[in-house]
Tab-separated table of C-alpha atoms and ligand atoms in Angstrom:
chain	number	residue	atom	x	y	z
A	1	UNK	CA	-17.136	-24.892	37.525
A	2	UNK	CA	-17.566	-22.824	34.085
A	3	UNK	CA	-14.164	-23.190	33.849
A	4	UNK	CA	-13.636	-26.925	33.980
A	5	UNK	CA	-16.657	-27.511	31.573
A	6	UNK	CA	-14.711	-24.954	28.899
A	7	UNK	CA	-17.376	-22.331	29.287
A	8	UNK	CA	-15.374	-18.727	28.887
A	9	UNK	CA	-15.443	-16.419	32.082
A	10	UNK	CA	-13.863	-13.817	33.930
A	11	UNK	CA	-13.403	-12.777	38.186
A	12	UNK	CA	-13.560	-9.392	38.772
A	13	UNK	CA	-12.824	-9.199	42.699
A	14	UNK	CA	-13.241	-5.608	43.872
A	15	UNK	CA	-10.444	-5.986	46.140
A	16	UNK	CA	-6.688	-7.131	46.937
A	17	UNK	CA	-5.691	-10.733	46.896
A	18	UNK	CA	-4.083	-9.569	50.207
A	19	UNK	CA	-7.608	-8.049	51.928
A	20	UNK	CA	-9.874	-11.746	50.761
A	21	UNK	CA	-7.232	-14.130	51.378
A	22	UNK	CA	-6.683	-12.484	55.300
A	23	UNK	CA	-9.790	-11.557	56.134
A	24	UNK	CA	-11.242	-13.894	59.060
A	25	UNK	CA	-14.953	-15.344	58.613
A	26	UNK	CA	-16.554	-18.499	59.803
A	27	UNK	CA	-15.162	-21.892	59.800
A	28	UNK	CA	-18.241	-24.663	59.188
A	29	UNK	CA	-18.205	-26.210	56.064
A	30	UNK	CA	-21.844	-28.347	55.659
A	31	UNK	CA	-20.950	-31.961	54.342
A	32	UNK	CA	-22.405	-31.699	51.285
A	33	UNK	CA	-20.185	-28.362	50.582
A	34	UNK	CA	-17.024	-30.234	51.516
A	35	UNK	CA	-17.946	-32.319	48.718
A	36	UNK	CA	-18.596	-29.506	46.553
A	37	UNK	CA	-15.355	-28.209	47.184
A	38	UNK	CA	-13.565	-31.361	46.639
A	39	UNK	CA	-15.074	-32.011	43.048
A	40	UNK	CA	-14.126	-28.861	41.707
A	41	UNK	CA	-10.672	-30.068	43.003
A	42	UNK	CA	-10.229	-27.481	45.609
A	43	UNK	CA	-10.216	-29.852	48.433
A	44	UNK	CA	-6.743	-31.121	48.913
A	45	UNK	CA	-5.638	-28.653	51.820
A	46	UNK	CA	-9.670	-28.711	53.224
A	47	UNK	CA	-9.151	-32.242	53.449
A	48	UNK	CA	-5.969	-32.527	55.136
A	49	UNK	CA	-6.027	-29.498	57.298
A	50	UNK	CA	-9.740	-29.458	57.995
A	51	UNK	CA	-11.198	-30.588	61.077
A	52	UNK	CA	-13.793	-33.241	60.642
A	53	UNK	CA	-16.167	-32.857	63.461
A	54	UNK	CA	-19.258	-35.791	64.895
A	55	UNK	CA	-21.098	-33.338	66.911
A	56	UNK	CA	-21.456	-29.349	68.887
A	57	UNK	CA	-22.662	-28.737	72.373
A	58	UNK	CA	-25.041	-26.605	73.493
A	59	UNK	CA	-24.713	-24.609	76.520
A	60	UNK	CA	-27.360	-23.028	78.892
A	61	UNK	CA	-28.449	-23.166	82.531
A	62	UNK	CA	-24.490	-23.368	83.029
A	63	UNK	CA	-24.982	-27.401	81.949
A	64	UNK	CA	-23.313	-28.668	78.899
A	65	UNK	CA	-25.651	-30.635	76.252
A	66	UNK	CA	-23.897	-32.929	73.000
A	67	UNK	CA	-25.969	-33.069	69.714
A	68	UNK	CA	-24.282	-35.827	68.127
A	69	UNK	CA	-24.855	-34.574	64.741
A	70	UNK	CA	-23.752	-37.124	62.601
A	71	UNK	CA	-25.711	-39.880	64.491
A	72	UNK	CA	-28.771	-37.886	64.160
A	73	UNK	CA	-27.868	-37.069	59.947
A	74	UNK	CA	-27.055	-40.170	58.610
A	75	UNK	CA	-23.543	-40.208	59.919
A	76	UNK	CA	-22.553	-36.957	57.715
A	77	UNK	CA	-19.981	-34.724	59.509
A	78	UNK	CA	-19.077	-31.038	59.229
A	79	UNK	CA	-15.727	-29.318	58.507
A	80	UNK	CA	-14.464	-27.366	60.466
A	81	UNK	CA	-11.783	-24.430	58.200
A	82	UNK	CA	-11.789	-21.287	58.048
A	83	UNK	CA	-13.801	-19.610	55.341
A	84	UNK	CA	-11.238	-17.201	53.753
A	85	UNK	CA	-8.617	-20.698	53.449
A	86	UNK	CA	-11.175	-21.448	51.047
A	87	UNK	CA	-11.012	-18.460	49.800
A	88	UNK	CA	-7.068	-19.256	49.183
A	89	UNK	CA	-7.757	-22.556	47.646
A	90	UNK	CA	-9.830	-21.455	45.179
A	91	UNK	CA	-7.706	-18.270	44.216
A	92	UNK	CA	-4.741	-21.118	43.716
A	93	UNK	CA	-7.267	-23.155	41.863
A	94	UNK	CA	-7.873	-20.228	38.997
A	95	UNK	CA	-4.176	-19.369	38.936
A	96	UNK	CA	-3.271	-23.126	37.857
A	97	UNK	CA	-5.823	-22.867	35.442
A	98	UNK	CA	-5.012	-19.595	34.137
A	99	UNK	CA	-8.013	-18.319	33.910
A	100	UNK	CA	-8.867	-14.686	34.467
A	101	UNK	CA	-9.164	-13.402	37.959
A	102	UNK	CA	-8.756	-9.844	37.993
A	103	UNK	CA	-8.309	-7.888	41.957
A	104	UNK	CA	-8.660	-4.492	42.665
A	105	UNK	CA	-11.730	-4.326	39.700
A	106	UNK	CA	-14.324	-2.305	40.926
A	107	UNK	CA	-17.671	-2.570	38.901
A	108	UNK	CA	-18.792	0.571	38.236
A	109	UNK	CA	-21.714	-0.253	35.770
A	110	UNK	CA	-23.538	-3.219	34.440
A	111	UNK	CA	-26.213	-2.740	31.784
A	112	UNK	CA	-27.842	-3.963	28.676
A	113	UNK	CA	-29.361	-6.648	30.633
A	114	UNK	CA	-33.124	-7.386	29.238
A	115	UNK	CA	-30.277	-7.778	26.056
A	116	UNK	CA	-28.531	-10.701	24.971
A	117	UNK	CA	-25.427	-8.948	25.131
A	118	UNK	CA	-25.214	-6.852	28.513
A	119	UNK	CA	-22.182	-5.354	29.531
A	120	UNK	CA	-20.135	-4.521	32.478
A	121	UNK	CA	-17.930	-1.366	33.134
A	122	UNK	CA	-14.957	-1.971	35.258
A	123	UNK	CA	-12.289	0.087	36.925
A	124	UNK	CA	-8.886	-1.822	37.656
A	125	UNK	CA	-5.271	-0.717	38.349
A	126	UNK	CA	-5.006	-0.252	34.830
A	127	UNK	CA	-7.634	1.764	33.701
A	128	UNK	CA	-11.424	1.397	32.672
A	129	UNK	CA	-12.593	-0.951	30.351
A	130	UNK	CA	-15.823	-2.229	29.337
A	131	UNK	CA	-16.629	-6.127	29.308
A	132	UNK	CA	-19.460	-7.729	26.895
A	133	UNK	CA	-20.730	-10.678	27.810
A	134	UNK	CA	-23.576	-13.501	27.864
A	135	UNK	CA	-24.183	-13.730	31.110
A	136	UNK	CA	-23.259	-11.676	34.297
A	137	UNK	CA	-23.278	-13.663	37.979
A	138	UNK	CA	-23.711	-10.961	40.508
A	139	UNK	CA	-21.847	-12.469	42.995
A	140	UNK	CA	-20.767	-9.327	45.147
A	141	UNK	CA	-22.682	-8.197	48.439
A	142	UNK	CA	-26.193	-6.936	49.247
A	143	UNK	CA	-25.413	-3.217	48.442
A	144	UNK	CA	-23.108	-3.715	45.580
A	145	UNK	CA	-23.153	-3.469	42.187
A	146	UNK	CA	-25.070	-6.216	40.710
A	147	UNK	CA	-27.924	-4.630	43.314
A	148	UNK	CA	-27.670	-1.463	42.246
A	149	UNK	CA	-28.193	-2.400	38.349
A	150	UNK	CA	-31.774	-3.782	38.872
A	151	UNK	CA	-34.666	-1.361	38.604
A	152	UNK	CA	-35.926	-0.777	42.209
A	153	UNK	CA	-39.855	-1.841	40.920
A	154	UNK	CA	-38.483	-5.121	40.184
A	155	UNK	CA	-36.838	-6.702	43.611
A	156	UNK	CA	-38.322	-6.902	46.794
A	157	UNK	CA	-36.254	-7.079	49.437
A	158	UNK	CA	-37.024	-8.436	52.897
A	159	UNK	CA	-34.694	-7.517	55.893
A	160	UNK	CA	-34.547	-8.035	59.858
A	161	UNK	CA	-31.756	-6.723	61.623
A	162	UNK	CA	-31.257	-8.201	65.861
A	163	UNK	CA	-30.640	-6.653	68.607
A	164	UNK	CA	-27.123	-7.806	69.178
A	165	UNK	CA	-23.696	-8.111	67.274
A	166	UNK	CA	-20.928	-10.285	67.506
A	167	UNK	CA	-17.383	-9.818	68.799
A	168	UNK	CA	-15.075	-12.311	67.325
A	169	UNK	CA	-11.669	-13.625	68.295
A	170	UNK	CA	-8.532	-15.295	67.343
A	171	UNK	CA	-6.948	-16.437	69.366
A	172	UNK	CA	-3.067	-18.206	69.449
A	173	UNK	CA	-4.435	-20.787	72.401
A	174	UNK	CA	-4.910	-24.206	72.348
A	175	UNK	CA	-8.732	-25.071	72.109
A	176	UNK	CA	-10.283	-26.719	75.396
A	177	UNK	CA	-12.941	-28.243	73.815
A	178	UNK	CA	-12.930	-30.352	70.975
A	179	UNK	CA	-16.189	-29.717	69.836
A	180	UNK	CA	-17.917	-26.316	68.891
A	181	UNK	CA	-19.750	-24.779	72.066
A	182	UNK	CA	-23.024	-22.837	71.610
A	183	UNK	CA	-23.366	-20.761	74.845
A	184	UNK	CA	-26.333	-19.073	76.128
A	185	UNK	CA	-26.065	-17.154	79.412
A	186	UNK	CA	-27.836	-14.381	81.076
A	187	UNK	CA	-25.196	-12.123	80.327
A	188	UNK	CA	-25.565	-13.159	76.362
A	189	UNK	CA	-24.530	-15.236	73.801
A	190	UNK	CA	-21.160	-16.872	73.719
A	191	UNK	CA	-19.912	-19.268	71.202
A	192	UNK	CA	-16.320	-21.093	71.284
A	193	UNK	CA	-14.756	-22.540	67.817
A	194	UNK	CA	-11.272	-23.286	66.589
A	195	UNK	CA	-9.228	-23.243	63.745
A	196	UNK	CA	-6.522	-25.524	64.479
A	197	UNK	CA	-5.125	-27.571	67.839
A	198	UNK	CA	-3.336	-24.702	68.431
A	199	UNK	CA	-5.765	-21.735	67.460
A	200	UNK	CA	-8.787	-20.699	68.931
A	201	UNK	CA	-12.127	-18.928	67.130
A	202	UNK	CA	-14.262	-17.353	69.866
A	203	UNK	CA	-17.411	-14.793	69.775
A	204	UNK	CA	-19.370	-12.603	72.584
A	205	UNK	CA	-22.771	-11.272	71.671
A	206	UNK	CA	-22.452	-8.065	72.741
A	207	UNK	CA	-24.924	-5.132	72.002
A	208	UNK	CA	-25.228	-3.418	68.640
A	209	UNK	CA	-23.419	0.223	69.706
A	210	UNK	CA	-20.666	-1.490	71.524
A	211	UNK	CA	-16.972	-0.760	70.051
A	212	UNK	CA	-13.713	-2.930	70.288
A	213	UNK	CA	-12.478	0.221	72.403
A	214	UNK	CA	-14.974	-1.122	75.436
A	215	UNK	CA	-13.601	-4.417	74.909
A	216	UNK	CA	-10.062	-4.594	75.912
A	217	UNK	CA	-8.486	-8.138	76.300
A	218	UNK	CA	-9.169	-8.416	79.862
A	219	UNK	CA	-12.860	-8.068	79.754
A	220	UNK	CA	-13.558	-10.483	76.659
A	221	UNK	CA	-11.213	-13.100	78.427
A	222	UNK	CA	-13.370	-12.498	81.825
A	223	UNK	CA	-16.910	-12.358	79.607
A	224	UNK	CA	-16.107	-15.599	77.798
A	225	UNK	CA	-15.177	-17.623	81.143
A	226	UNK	CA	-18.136	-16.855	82.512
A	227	UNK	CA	-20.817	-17.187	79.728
A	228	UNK	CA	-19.093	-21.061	78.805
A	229	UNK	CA	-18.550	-21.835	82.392
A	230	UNK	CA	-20.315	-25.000	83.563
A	231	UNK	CA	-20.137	-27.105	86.580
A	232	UNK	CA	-17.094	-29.459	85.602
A	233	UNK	CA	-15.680	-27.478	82.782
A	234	UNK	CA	-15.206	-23.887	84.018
A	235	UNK	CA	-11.940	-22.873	82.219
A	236	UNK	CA	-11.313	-22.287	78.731
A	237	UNK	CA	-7.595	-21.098	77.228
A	238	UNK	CA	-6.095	-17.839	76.919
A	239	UNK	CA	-3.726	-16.377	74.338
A	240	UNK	CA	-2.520	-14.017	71.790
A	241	UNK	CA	-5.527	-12.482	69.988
A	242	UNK	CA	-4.072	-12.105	66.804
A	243	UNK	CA	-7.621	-10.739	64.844
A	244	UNK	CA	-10.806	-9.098	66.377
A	245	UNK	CA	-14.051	-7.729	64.917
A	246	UNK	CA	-17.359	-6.893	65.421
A	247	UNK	CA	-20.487	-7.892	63.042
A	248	UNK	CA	-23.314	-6.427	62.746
A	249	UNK	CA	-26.338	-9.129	62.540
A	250	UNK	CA	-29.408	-9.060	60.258
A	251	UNK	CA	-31.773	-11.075	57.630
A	252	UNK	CA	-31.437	-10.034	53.649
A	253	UNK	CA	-33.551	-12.022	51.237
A	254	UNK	CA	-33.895	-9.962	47.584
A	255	UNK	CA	-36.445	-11.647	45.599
A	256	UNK	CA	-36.366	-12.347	42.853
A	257	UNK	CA	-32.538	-13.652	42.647
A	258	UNK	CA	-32.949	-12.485	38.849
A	259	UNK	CA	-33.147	-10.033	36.171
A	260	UNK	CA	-33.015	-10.823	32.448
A	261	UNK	CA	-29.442	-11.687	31.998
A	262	UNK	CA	-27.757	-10.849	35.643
A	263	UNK	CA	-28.241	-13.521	38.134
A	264	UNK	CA	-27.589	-13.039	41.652
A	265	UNK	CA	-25.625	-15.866	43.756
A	266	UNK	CA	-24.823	-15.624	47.766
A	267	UNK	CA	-24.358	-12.347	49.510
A	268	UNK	CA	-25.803	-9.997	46.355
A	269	UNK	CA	-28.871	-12.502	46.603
A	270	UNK	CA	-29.447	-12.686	50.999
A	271	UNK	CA	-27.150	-12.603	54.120
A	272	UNK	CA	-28.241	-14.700	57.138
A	273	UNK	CA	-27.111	-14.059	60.541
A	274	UNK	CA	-23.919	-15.723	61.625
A	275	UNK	CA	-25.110	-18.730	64.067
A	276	UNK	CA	-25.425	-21.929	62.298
A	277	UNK	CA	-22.386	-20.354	59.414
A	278	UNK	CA	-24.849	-20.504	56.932
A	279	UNK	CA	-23.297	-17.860	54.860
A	280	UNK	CA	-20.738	-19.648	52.876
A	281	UNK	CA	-22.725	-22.763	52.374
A	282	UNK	CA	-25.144	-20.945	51.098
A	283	UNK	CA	-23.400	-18.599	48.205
A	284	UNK	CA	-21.823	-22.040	47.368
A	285	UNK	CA	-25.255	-23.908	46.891
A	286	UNK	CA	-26.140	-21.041	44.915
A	287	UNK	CA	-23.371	-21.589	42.388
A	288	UNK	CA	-23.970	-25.317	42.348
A	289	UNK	CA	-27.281	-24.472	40.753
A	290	UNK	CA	-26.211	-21.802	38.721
A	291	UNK	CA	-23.536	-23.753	36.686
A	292	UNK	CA	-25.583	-26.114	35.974
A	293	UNK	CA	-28.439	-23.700	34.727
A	294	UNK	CA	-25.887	-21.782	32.640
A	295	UNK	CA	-24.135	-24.689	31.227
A	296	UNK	CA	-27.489	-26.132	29.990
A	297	UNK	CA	-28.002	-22.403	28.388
A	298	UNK	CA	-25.052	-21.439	26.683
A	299	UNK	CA	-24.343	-25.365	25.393
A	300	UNK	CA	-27.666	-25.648	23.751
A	301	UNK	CA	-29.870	-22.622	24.214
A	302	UNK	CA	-31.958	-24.734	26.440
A	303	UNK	CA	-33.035	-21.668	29.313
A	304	UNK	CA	-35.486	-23.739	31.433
A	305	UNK	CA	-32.756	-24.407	34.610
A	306	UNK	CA	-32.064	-20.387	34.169
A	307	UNK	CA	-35.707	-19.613	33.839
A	308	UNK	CA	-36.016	-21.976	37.113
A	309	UNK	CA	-33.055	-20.861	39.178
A	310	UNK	CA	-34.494	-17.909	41.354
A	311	UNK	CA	-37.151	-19.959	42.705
A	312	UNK	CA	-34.920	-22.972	43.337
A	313	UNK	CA	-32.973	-21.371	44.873
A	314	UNK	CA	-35.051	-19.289	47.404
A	315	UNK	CA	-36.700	-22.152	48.954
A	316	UNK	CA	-33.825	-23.169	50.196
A	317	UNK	CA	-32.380	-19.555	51.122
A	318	UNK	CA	-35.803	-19.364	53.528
A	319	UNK	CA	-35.088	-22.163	54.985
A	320	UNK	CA	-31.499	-20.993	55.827
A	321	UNK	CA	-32.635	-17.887	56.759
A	322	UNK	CA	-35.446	-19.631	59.080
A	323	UNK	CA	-32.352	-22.221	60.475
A	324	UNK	CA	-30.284	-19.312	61.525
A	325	UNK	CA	-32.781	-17.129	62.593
A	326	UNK	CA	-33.893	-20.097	64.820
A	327	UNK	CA	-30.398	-20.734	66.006
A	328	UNK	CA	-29.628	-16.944	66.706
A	329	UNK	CA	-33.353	-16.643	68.559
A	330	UNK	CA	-32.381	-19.544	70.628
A	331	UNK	CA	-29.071	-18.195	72.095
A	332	UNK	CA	-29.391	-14.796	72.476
A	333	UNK	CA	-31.024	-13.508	75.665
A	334	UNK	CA	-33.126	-10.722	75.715
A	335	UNK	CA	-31.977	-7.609	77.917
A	336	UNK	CA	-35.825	-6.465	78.322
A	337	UNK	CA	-37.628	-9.067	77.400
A	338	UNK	CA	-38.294	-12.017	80.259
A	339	UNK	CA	-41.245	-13.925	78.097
A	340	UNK	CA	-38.881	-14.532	75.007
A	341	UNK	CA	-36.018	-15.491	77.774
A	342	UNK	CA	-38.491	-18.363	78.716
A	343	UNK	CA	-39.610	-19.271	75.235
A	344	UNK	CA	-35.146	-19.299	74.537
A	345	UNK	CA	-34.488	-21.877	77.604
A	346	UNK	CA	-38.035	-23.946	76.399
A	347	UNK	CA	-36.537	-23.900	72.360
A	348	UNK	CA	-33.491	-25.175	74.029
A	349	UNK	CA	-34.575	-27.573	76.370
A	350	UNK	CA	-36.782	-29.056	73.196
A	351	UNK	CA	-33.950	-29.048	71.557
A	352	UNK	CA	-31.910	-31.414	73.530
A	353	UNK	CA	-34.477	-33.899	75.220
A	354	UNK	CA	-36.478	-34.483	72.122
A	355	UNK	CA	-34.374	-37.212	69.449
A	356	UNK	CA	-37.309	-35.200	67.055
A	357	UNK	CA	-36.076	-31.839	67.367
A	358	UNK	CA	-32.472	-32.725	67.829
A	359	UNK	CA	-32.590	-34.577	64.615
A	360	UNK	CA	-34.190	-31.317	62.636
A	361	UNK	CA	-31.198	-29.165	64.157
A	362	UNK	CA	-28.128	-31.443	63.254
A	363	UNK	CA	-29.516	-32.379	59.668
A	364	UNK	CA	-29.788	-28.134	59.390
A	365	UNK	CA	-26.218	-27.775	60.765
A	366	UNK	CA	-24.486	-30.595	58.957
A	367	UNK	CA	-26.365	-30.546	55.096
A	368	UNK	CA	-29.275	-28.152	54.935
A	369	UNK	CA	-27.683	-26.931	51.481
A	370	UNK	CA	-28.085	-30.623	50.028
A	371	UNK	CA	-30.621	-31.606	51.550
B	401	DHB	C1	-17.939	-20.297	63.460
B	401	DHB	C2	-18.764	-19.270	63.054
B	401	DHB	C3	-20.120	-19.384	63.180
B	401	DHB	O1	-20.938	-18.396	62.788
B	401	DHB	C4	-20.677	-20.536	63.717
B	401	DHB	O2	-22.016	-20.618	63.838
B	401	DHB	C5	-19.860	-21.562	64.116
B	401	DHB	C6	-18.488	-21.441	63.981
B	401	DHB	C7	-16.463	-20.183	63.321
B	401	DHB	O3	-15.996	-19.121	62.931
B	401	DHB	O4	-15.764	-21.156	63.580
């Protein structure tokens, strides 16, 4: 977005073209994000490739339920493609406009920044060099370097990590479903997704010690069929698995999403657990606001949307972090705990009898960033 207004920047990506462009994430793009995407004219192969999707089903008491989502949100859809294919788009996007985009650059130091003129130290394949700057977006992960480079007396951070992780799949199988499936069983939380007619995303909650080594192809296939099973659809398709992984799942909010000249967008700024894909949407929301705060600055000196930005930004991050905590609350059974397992299947039955709380739930899934 800098770019396109004339605004002088530089990407320092701490690792391989290779490792971001391959690495699999989620797949729901909100509508609003879409759009996003498109303007900045890196929606040509999200447009043609994506999936546009009405509506998800949610699963439990072995019965299948349809939100239609864009009935209930003023006829907005999501996409459905895969997060790192953004990723691609957007790394093709930079290289056509030549603008700097430097890989393997790990950030070793950023300083200077209650200055007008901070700085940050960088290590790349071909050497160590120092950057000056105006501004620096901290735009890596909770733990990273932008983190790191704020004095410990100034952030507050506010974390929750679950009881649960998630083992994904991809899978070379056609999808059976044409809609996303939430699943909620006894046995845990089961979700089933897609990437293309002919590839298949799928995810077992599965407890937080568990290793890919207890989970050999067999078993997931087996755990799947019977956490998505219902009454008239009990099969889903097998394949390949061609990528696996297990995520760890917690809450990050650091607050505030600022300090003096560093500004934190997306992962350096919160993480949400994975149900509802909130992650993605949300970094990008963040950088919708920030290029417009930054443009306003370094144009005419005018720091009001900078001055603003943290606080603009975190009401919606709590209510992204209060969507997915809601969504991941909902579908994932306690082991120990039989009181929250009736709360879940109440949440859930709420959820799909009552147009209210249906409507709340798809206007959170399809636009909660725009809204
Ligand atoms: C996908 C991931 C999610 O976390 C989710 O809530 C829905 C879909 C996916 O990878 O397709």
């Amino acid at each position: 977005m800098l770019q396109l207004e004339g605004i002088d920047n530089i990407v320092l990506e701490h690792r391989s073209r290779e490792h971001i462009e391959n690495r699999v994430r989620a797949g729901v793009i909100e509508y609003g994000i879409a759009n996003l995407i498109a303007d900045v004219g890196a929606g040509a192969r999200m447009r043609k490739e994506g999936l546009v999707h009405h509506g998800i089903e949610l699963r439990f008491d072995h019965q299948s339920h349809r939100i239609p989502l864009s009935d209930l949100a003023d006829g907005r859809p999501i996409t459905v493609y895969g997060q790192q294919e953004v990723v691609k788009d957007l790394v093709m996007l930079r290289l056509d406009q030549e603008a700097p985009l430097l890989f393997e650059s790990e950030v070793t130091a950023i300083g200077d920044l209650t200055t007008d003129r901070p700085f940050v130290d960088v290590s790349g394949v071909d050497g160590a060099f120092r950057i000056r700057c105006d501004i620096v977006a901290g735009c890596d992960g909770t733990f990273g370097a932008a983190n790191r480079a704020i004095p410990k007396d100034l952030m507050r951070r506010f974390e929750r990590t679950f009881p649960f992780s998630w083992l994904g799949i991809l899978a070379e199988a056609p999808p059976a479903t044409e809609e996303l499936i939430y699943g909620r069983h006894e046995n845990g939380f089961a979700l089933y997704s897609l990437r293309s007619p002919t590839l298949s995303r799928l995810y077992l909650g599965v407890r937080p010690d568990e290793t890919l080594a207890q989970w050999p192809d067999d078993r997931i296939w087996e755990e799947l069929t019977v956490r998505l099973a219902t009454e008239e659809k009990p099969e889903i398709n097998q394949g390949r698995i061609i990528d696996r992984g297990i995520t760890a799942m917690r809450s990050i909010v650091i607050e505030p999403m600022r300090y003096g000249r560093l500004l934190l967008a997306g992962d350096a700024a919160h993480i949400v657990p994975p149900t509802g894909a909130k992650g993605m949407n949300l970094a990008l929301a963040d950088v919708r606001v920030l290029s417009q705060a930054l443009l306003t600055f370094l144009r005419g000196g005018d720091d009001s949307l900078l001055e603003a930005y943290s606080a603009s930004c975190l009401e919606r991050v709590w209510r992204a972090e209060e969507f997915s905590n809601y969504m991941t609350q909902m579908l994932h059974p306690s082991y120990e705990d039989e009181f929250e397992n009736g709360i879940q299947l109440a949440r859930l039955r709420q959820a799909v009898s009552s147009r209210e709380s249906s409507t709340v739930l798809a206007r959170n899934y399809v636009d909660l960033n725009s809204l």
